[in-house]
Short mmCIF file of C-alpha atoms in Angstrom, two decimals:
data_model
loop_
_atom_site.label_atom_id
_atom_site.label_comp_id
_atom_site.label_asym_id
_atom_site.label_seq_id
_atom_site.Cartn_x
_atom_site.Cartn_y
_atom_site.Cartn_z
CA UNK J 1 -5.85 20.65 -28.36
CA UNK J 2 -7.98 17.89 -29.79
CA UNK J 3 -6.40 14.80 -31.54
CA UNK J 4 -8.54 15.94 -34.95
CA UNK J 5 -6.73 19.44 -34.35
CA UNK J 6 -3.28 18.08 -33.79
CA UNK J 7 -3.98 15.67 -36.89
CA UNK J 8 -5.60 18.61 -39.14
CA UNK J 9 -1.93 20.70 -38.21
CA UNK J 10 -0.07 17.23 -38.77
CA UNK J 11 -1.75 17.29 -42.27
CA UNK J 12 -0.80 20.48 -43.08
CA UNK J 13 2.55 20.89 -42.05
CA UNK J 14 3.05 17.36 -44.36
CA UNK J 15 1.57 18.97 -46.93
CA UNK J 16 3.67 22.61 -46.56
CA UNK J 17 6.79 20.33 -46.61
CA UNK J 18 5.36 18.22 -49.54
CA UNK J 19 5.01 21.41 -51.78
CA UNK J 20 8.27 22.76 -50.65
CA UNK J 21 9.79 19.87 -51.98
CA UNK J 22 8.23 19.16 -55.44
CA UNK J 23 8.01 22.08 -56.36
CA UNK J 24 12.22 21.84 -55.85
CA UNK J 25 12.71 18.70 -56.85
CA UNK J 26 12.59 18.83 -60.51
CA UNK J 27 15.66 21.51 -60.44
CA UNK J 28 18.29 20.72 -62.72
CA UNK J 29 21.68 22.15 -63.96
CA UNK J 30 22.96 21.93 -67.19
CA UNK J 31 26.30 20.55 -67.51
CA UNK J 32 29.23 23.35 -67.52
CA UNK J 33 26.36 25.97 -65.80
CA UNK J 34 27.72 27.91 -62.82
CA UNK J 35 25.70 27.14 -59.66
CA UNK J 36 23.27 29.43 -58.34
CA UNK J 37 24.80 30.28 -55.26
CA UNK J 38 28.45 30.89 -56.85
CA UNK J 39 28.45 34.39 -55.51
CA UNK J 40 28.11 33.54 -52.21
CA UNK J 41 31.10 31.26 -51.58
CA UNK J 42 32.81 33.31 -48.85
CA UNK J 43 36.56 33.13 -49.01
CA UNK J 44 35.71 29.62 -51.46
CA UNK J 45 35.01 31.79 -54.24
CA UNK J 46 36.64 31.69 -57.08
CA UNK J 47 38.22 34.93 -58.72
CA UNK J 48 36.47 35.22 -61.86
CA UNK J 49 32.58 35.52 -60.59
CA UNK J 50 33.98 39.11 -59.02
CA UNK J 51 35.34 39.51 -62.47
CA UNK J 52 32.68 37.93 -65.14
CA UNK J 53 34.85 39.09 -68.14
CA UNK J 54 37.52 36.61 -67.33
CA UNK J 55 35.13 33.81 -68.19
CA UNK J 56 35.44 34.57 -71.99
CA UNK J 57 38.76 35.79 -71.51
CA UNK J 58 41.10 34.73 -68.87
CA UNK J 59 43.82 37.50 -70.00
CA UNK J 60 41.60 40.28 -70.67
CA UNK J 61 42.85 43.20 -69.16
CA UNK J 62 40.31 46.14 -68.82
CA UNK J 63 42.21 48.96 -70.29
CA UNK J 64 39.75 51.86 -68.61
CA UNK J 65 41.08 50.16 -65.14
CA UNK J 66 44.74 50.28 -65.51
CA UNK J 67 44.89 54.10 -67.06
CA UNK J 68 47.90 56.24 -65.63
CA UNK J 69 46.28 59.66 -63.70
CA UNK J 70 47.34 61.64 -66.47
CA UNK J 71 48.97 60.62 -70.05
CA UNK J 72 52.40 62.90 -68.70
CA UNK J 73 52.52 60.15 -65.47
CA UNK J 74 54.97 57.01 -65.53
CA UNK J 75 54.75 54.55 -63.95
CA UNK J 76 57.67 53.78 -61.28
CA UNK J 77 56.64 50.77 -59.09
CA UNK J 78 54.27 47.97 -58.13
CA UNK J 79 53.93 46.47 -54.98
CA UNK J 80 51.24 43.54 -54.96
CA UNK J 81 49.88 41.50 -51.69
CA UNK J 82 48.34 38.55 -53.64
CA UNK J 83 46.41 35.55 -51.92
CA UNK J 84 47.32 32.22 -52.83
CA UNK J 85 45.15 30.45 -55.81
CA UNK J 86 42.39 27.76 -55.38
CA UNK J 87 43.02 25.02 -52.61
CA UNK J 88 41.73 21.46 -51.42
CA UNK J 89 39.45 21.37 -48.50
CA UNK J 90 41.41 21.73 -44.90
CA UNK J 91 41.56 18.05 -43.48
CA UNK J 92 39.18 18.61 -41.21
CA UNK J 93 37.04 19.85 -43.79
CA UNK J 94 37.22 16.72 -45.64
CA UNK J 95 36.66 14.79 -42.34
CA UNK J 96 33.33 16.15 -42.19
CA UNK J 97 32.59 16.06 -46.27
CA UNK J 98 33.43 12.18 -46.14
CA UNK J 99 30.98 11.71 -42.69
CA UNK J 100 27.69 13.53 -44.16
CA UNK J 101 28.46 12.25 -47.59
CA UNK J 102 28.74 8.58 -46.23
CA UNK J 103 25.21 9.47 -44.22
CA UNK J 104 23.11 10.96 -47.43
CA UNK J 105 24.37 7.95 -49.41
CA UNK J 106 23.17 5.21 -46.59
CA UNK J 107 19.98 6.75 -45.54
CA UNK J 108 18.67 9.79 -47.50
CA UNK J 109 15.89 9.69 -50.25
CA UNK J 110 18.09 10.83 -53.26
CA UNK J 111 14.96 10.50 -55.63
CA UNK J 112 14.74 14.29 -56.20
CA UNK J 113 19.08 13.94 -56.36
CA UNK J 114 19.44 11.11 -58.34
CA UNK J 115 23.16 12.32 -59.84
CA UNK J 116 24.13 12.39 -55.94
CA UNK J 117 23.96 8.37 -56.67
CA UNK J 118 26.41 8.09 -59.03
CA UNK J 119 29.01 10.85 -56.71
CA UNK J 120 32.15 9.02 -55.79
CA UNK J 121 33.99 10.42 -52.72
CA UNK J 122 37.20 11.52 -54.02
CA UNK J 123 38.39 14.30 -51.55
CA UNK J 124 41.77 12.71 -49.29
CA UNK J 125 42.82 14.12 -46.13
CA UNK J 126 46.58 14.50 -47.03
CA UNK J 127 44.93 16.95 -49.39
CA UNK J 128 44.92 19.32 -46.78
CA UNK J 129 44.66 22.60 -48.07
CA UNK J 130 47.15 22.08 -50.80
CA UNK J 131 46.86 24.12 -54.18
CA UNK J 132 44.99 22.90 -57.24
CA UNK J 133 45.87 22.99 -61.15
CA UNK J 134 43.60 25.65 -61.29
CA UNK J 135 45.56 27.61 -58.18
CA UNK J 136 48.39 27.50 -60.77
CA UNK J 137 46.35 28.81 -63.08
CA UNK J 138 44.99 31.31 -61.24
CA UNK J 139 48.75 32.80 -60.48
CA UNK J 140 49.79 32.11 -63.78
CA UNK J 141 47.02 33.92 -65.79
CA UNK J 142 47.36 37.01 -62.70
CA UNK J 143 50.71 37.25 -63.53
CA UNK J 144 49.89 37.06 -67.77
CA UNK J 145 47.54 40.03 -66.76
CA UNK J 146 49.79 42.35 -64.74
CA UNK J 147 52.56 42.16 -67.49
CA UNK J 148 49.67 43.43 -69.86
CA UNK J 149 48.66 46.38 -67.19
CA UNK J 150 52.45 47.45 -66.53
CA UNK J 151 54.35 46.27 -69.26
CA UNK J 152 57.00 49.73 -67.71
CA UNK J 153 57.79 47.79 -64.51
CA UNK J 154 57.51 43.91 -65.31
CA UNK J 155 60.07 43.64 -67.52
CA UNK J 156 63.33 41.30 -68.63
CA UNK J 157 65.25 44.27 -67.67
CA UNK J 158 64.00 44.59 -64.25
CA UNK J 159 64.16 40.85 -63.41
CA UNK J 160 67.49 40.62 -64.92
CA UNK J 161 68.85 43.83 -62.70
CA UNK J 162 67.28 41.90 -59.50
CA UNK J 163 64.86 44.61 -59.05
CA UNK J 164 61.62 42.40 -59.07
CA UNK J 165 61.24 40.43 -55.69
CA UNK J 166 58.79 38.08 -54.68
CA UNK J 167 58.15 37.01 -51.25
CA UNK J 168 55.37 34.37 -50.00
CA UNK J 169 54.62 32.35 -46.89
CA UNK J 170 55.70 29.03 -45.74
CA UNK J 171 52.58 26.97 -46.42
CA UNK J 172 53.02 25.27 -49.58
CA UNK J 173 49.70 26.43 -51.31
CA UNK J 174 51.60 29.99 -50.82
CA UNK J 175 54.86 29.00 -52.30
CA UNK J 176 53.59 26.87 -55.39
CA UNK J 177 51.51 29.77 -55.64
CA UNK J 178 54.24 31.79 -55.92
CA UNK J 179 56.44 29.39 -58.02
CA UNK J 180 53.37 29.35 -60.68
CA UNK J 181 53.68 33.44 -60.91
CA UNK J 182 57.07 33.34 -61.23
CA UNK J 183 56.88 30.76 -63.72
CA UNK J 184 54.40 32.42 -65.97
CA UNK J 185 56.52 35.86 -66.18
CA UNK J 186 59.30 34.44 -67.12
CA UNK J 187 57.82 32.40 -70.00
CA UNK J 188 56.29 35.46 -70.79
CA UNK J 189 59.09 37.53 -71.22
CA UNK J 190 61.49 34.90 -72.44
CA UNK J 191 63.88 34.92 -69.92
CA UNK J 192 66.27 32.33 -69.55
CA UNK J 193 69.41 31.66 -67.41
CA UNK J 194 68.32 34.38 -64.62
CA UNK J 195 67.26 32.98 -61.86
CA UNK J 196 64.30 35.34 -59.87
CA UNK J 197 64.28 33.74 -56.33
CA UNK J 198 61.67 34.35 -53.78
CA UNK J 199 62.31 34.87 -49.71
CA UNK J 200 59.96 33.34 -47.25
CA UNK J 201 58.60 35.23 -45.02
CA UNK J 202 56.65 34.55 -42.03
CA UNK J 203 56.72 37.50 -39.92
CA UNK J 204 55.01 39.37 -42.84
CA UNK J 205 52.87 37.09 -44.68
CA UNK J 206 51.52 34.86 -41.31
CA UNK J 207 51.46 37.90 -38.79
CA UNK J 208 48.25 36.75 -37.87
CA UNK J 209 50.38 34.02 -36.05
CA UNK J 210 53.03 35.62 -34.96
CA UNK J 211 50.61 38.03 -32.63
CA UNK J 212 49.73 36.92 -29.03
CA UNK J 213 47.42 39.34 -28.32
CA UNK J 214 45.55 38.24 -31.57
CA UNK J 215 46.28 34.37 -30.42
CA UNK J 216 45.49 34.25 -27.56
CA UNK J 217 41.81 37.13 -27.11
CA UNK J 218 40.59 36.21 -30.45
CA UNK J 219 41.27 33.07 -32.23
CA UNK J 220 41.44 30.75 -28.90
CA UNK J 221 38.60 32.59 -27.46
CA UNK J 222 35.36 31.26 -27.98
CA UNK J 223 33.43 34.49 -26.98
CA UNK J 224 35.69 36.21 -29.23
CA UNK J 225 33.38 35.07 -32.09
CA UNK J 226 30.00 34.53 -30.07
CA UNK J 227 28.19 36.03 -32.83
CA UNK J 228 28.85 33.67 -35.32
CA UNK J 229 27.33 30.51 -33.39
CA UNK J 230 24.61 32.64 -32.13
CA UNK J 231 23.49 33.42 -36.04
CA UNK J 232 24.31 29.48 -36.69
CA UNK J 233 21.61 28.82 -33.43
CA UNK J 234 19.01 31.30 -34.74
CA UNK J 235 16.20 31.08 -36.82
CA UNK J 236 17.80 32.03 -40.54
CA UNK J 237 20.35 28.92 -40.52
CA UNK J 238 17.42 26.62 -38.55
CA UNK J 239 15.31 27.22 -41.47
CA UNK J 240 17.95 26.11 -43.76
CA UNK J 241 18.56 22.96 -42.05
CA UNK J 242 14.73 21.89 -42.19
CA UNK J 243 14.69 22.74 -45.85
CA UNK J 244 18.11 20.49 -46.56
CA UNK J 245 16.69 17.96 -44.26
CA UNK J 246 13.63 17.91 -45.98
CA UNK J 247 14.56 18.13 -49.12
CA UNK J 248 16.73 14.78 -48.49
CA UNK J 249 14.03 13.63 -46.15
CA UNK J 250 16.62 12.61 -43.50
CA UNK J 251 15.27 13.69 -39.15
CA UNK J 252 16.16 16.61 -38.29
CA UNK J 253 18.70 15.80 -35.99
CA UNK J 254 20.82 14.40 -38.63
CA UNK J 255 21.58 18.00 -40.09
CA UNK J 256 23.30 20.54 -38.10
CA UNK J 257 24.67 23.71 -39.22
CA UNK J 258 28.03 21.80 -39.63
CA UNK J 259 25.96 19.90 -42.36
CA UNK J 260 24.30 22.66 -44.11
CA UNK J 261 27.93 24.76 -44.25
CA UNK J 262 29.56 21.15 -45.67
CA UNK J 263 27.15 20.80 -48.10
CA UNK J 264 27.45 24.77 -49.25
CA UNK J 265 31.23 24.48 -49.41
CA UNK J 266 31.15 21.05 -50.92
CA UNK J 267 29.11 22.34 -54.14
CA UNK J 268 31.90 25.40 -53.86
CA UNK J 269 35.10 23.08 -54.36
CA UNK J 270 33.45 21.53 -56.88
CA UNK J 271 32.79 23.86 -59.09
CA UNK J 272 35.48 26.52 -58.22
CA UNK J 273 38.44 22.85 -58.19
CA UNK J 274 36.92 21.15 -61.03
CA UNK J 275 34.46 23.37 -62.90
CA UNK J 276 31.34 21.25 -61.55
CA UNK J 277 28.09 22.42 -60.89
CA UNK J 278 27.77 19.48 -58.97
CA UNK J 279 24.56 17.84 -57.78
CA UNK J 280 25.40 18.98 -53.98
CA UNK J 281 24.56 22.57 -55.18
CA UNK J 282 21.20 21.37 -55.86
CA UNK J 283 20.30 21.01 -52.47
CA UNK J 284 20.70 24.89 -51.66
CA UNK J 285 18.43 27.51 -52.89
CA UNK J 286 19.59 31.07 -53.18
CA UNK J 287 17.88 32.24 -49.97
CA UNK J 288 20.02 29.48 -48.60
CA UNK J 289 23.34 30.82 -50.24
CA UNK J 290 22.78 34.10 -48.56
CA UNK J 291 22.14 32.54 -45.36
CA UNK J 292 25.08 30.95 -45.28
CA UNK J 293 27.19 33.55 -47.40
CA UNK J 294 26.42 35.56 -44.00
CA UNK J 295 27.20 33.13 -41.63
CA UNK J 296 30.79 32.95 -43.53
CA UNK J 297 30.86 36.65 -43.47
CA UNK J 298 30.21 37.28 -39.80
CA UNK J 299 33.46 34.89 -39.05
CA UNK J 300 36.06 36.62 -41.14
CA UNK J 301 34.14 40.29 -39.51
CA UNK J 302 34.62 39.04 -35.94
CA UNK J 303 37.89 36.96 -36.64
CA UNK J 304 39.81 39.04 -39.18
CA UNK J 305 38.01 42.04 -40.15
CA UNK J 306 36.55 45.23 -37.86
CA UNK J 307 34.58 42.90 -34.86
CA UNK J 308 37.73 43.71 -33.09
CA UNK J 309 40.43 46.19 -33.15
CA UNK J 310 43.38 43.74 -32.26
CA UNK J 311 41.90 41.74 -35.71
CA UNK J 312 43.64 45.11 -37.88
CA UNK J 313 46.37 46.15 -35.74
CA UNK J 314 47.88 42.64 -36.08
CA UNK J 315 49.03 43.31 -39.23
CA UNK J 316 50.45 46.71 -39.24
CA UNK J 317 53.93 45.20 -39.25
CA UNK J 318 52.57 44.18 -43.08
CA UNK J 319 51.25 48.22 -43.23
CA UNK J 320 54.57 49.57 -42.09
CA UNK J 321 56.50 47.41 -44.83
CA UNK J 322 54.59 48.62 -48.10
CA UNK J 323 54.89 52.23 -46.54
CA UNK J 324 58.06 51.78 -46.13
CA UNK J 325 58.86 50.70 -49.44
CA UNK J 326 56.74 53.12 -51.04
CA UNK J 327 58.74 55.73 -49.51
CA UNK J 328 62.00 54.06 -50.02
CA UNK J 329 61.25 54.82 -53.99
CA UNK J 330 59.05 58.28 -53.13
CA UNK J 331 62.74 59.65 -51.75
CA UNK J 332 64.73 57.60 -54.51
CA UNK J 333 62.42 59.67 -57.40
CA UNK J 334 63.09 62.46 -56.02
CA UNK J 335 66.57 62.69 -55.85
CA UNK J 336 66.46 61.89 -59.35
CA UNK J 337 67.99 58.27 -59.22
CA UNK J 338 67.18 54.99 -60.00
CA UNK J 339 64.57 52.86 -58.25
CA UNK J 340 65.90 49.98 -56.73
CA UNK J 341 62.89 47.55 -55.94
CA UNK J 342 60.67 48.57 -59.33
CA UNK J 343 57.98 45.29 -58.64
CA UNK J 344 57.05 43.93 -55.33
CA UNK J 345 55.26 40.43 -54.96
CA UNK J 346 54.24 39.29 -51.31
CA UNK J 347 51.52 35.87 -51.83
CA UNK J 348 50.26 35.16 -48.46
CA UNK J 349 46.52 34.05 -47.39
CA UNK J 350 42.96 35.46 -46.90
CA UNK J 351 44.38 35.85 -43.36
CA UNK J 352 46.89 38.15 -44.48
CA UNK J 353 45.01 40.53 -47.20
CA UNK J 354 41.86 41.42 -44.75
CA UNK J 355 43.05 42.56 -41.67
CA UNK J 356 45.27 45.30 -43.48
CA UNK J 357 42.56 45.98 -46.03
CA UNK J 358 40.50 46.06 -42.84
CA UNK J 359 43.24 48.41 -40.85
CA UNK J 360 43.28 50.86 -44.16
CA UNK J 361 39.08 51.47 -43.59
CA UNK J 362 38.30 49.91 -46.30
CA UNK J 363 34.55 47.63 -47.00
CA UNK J 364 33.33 49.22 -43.23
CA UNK J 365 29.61 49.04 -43.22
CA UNK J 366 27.98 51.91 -40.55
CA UNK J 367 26.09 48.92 -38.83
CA UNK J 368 28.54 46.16 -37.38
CA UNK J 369 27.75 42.71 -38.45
CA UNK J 370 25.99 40.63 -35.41
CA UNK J 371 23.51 37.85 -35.24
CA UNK J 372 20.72 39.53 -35.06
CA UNK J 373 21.21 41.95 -38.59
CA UNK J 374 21.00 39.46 -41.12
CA UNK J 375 18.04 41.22 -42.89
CA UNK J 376 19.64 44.68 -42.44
CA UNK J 377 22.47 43.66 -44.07
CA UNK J 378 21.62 42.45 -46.94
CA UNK J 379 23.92 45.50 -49.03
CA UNK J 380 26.27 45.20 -47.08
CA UNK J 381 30.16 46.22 -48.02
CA UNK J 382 31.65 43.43 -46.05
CA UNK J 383 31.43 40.80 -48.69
CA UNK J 384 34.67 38.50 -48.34
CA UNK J 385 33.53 36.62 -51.57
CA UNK J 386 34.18 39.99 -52.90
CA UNK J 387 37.29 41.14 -51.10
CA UNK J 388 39.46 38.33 -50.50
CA UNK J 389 38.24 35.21 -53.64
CA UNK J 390 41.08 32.89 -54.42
CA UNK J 391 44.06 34.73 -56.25
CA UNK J 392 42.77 38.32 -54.37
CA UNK J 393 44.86 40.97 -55.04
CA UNK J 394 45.73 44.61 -53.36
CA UNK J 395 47.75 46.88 -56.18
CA UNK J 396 50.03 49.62 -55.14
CA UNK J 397 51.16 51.40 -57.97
CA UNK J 398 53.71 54.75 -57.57
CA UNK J 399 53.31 56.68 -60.73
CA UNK J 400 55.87 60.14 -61.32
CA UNK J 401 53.60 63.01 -62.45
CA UNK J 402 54.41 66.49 -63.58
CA UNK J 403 51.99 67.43 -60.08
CA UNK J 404 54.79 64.96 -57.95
CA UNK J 405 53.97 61.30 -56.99
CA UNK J 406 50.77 60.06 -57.42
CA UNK J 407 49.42 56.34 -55.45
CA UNK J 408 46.96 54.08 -57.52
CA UNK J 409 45.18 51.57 -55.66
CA UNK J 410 43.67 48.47 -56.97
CA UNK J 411 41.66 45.31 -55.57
CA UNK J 412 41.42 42.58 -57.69
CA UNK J 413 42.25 44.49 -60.41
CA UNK J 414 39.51 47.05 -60.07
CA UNK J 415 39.96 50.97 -59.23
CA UNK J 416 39.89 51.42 -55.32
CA UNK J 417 38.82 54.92 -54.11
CA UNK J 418 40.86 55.54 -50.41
CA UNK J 419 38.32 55.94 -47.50
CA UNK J 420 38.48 59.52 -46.58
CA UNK J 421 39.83 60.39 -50.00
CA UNK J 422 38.06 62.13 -53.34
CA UNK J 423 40.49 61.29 -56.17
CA UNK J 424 41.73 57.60 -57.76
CA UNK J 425 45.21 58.39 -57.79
CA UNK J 426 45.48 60.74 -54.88
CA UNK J 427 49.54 62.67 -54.21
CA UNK J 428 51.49 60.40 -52.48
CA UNK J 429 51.68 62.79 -49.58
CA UNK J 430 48.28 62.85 -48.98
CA UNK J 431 47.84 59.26 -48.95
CA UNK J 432 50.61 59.41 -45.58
CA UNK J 433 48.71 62.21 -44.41
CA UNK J 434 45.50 60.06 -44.43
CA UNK J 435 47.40 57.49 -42.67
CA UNK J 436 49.61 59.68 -40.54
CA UNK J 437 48.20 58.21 -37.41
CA UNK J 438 49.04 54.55 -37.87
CA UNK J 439 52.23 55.80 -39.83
CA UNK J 440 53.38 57.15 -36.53
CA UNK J 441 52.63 54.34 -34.38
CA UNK J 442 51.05 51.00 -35.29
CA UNK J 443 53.90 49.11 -33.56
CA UNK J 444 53.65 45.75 -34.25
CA UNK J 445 55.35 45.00 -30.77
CA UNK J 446 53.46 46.98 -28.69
CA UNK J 447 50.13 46.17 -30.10
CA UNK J 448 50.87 42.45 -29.99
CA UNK J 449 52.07 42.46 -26.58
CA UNK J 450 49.72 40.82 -24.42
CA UNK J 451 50.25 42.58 -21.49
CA UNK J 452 50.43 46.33 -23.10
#
């Protein structure tokens, strides 16, 4: 090629790059405005973009969501697997947020960013994953909303007869978690000198450690998630770091995928920590959100959802236990006496919530996520923005009908339709009969065992 050719391309290219950032660069978000690419946040999201109406009202309760299958069915007990609310970055997280940070502030062009000037780094690595205010909140105005929705089974009476138990996880985020639910129904309901103590609980709420198959073939095994940095070495995520790096004209080299995904979830604890639409957001488009929404989804599909089948089976030690209890008060009912555990509260992590929603056959696209199907998947069920936000919630509720006992199921508060069933609030029986082949085995022992 000629040097006038290679200059002529030179030109053009400059040019391309030129208009793709002008015609960016005068973006701006009004103060208070939710960033563009709030949906796509991954397991970073915050709970109220799955449920809008909780903007204008965090206690709303929508009443054609929580209605009993029938008006002659009564409610008889609530069991609830809750994630924990809103959290700091991990340290390493905030390792790699202070690094680029300190690099865009030394030696990008923040012309088109001016705001990004006047950022202060404020993000500490004792932070560590340690629940915000608005965590509290989050458990707080959860447990304000469930009171509302079952005002039968939440009560003073149940908490004073000890038959309301909460159970969480060790990690503090978990147990303040926790503490903030507990704290906000018993303000609720006035209650005062009655304790309601909560058990931790490891083996159920952290199974996800406690498995060595699980351990040891997926999360220390690099080809376990392959996928993932294939899609972060392919063409979708390299366009996204030439737009970032030109948009802060830094060389490419600079910006890496680890760059582009601590820029994405930098604008995300912004805004879902301290309400922010902060100027980092600015420097992601929407195409770029769903780029990287993907990238977080194909992690949690290969890691904890149905990439593969050890990611499910490691928590059917948490499956057995709600099954058990369900039954427990299924056999109490009907030998017409009095239910002993009316409200069950188990707070664990995103770790925790998707494997079993995962191991029940729930959000299972046809197509399995890979590098390759970004485009294909673009309706995808496997949204864990969607399934598993901060505060996520799976509702069990047992209600007595004239018909026998009916099971409700609810995620984040909305209506859940069982795979494989047709009704809302199918019999009780026929939920075990749907699940009669993990009810029978599923042995947390045997499919944790590394050697079975």
């Amino acid at each position: 090629m000629s040097f006038l050719c290679l200059f002529m391309v030179a030109i053009h290219l400059h040019a391309s790059s030129f208009a793709l950032t002008s015609s960016w660069c005068n973006r701006t978000s009004p103060p208070g405005s939710i960033p563009s690419n709030a949906l796509y946040f991954n397991t970073k999201s915050r709970y109220e973009e799955l449920n809008p109406y909780l903007i204008s009202d965090i206690l709303a309760v929508n009443e054609s969501w929580v209605k009993p299958p029938s008006p002659d069915c009564k409610a008889v007990h609530l069991s609830a697997i809750i994630r924990h609310g809103t959290r700091y970055p991990s340290s390493g997280n905030i390792k790699k947020i202070i690094q680029f940070s300190k690099l865009v502030k030394s030696q990008a062009d923040l012309s088109c960013v001016k705001e990004l000037h006047n950022w202060r780094m404020w993000y500490k690595e004792d932070m560590d994953g340690r629940l915000v205010e608005k965590g509290r909140l989050d458990h707080r105005h959860l447990a304000q909303r469930l009171i509302k929705s079952f005002p039968t089974l939440i009560t003073k009476e149940n908490i004073e007869g000890g038959r309301v138990k909460l159970i969480t996880s060790s990690k503090h985020r978990c147990v303040n978690s926790t503490l903030a639910f507990k704290h906000a129904v018993m303000e609720s309901l006035s209650i005062r000198g009655v304790d309601l103590p909560y058990t931790i609980n490891d083996e159920l709420m952290r199974f996800f450690d406690k498995c060595e198959r699980l351990v040891e073939t997926v999360e220390k095994n690099k080809d376990a998630v392959m996928e993932v940095e294939v899609f972060k070495d392919g063409p979708e995520m390299k366009r996204v770091q030439e737009k970032l790096a030109d948009r802060l004209q830094l060389p490419y080299i600079n910006v890496t995928t680890d760059a582009v995904e601590t820029v994405f979830y930098l604008c995300a604890y912004e805004f879902t920590i301290r309400g922010l639409n902060s100027p980092w957001c600015q420097l992601l488009d929407d195409a770029d959100g769903q780029v990287l929404e993907y990238a977080g989804d194909l992690k949690q599909f290969w890691k904890r959802g149905f990439g593969h089948d050890i990611n499910s089976k490691s928590s059917c030690i948490l499956f057995h236990d709600l099954f058990k209890r369900l039954d427990t008060v299924a056999q109490q009912i009907r030998a017409g006496g009095r239910v002993s555990e009316v409200v069950m509260v188990q707070v664990g992590h995103a770790e925790t919530l998707l494997p079993l929603l995962t191991l029940l056959d729930l959000f299972k696209d046809d197509t399995p996520l890979n590098s390759s199907n970004f485009a294909y998947h673009h309706s995808r069920m496997f949204r864990s923005g969607k399934i598993v936000p901060y505060a996520a919630n799976l509702l069990m509720t047992l209600f007595n009908c004239p018909d026998g006992l009916r099971l409700q199921a609810r995620l984040n508060e909305r209506p859940l339709t069982l795979p494989g069933l047709a009704e809302l609030s199918p019999l009780y029986q026929t939920v075990r009969e749907r699940y009669k082949q993990l009810l029978q085995g599923c042995n947390q022992d045997t499919v944790c065992r590394l050697n079975s």
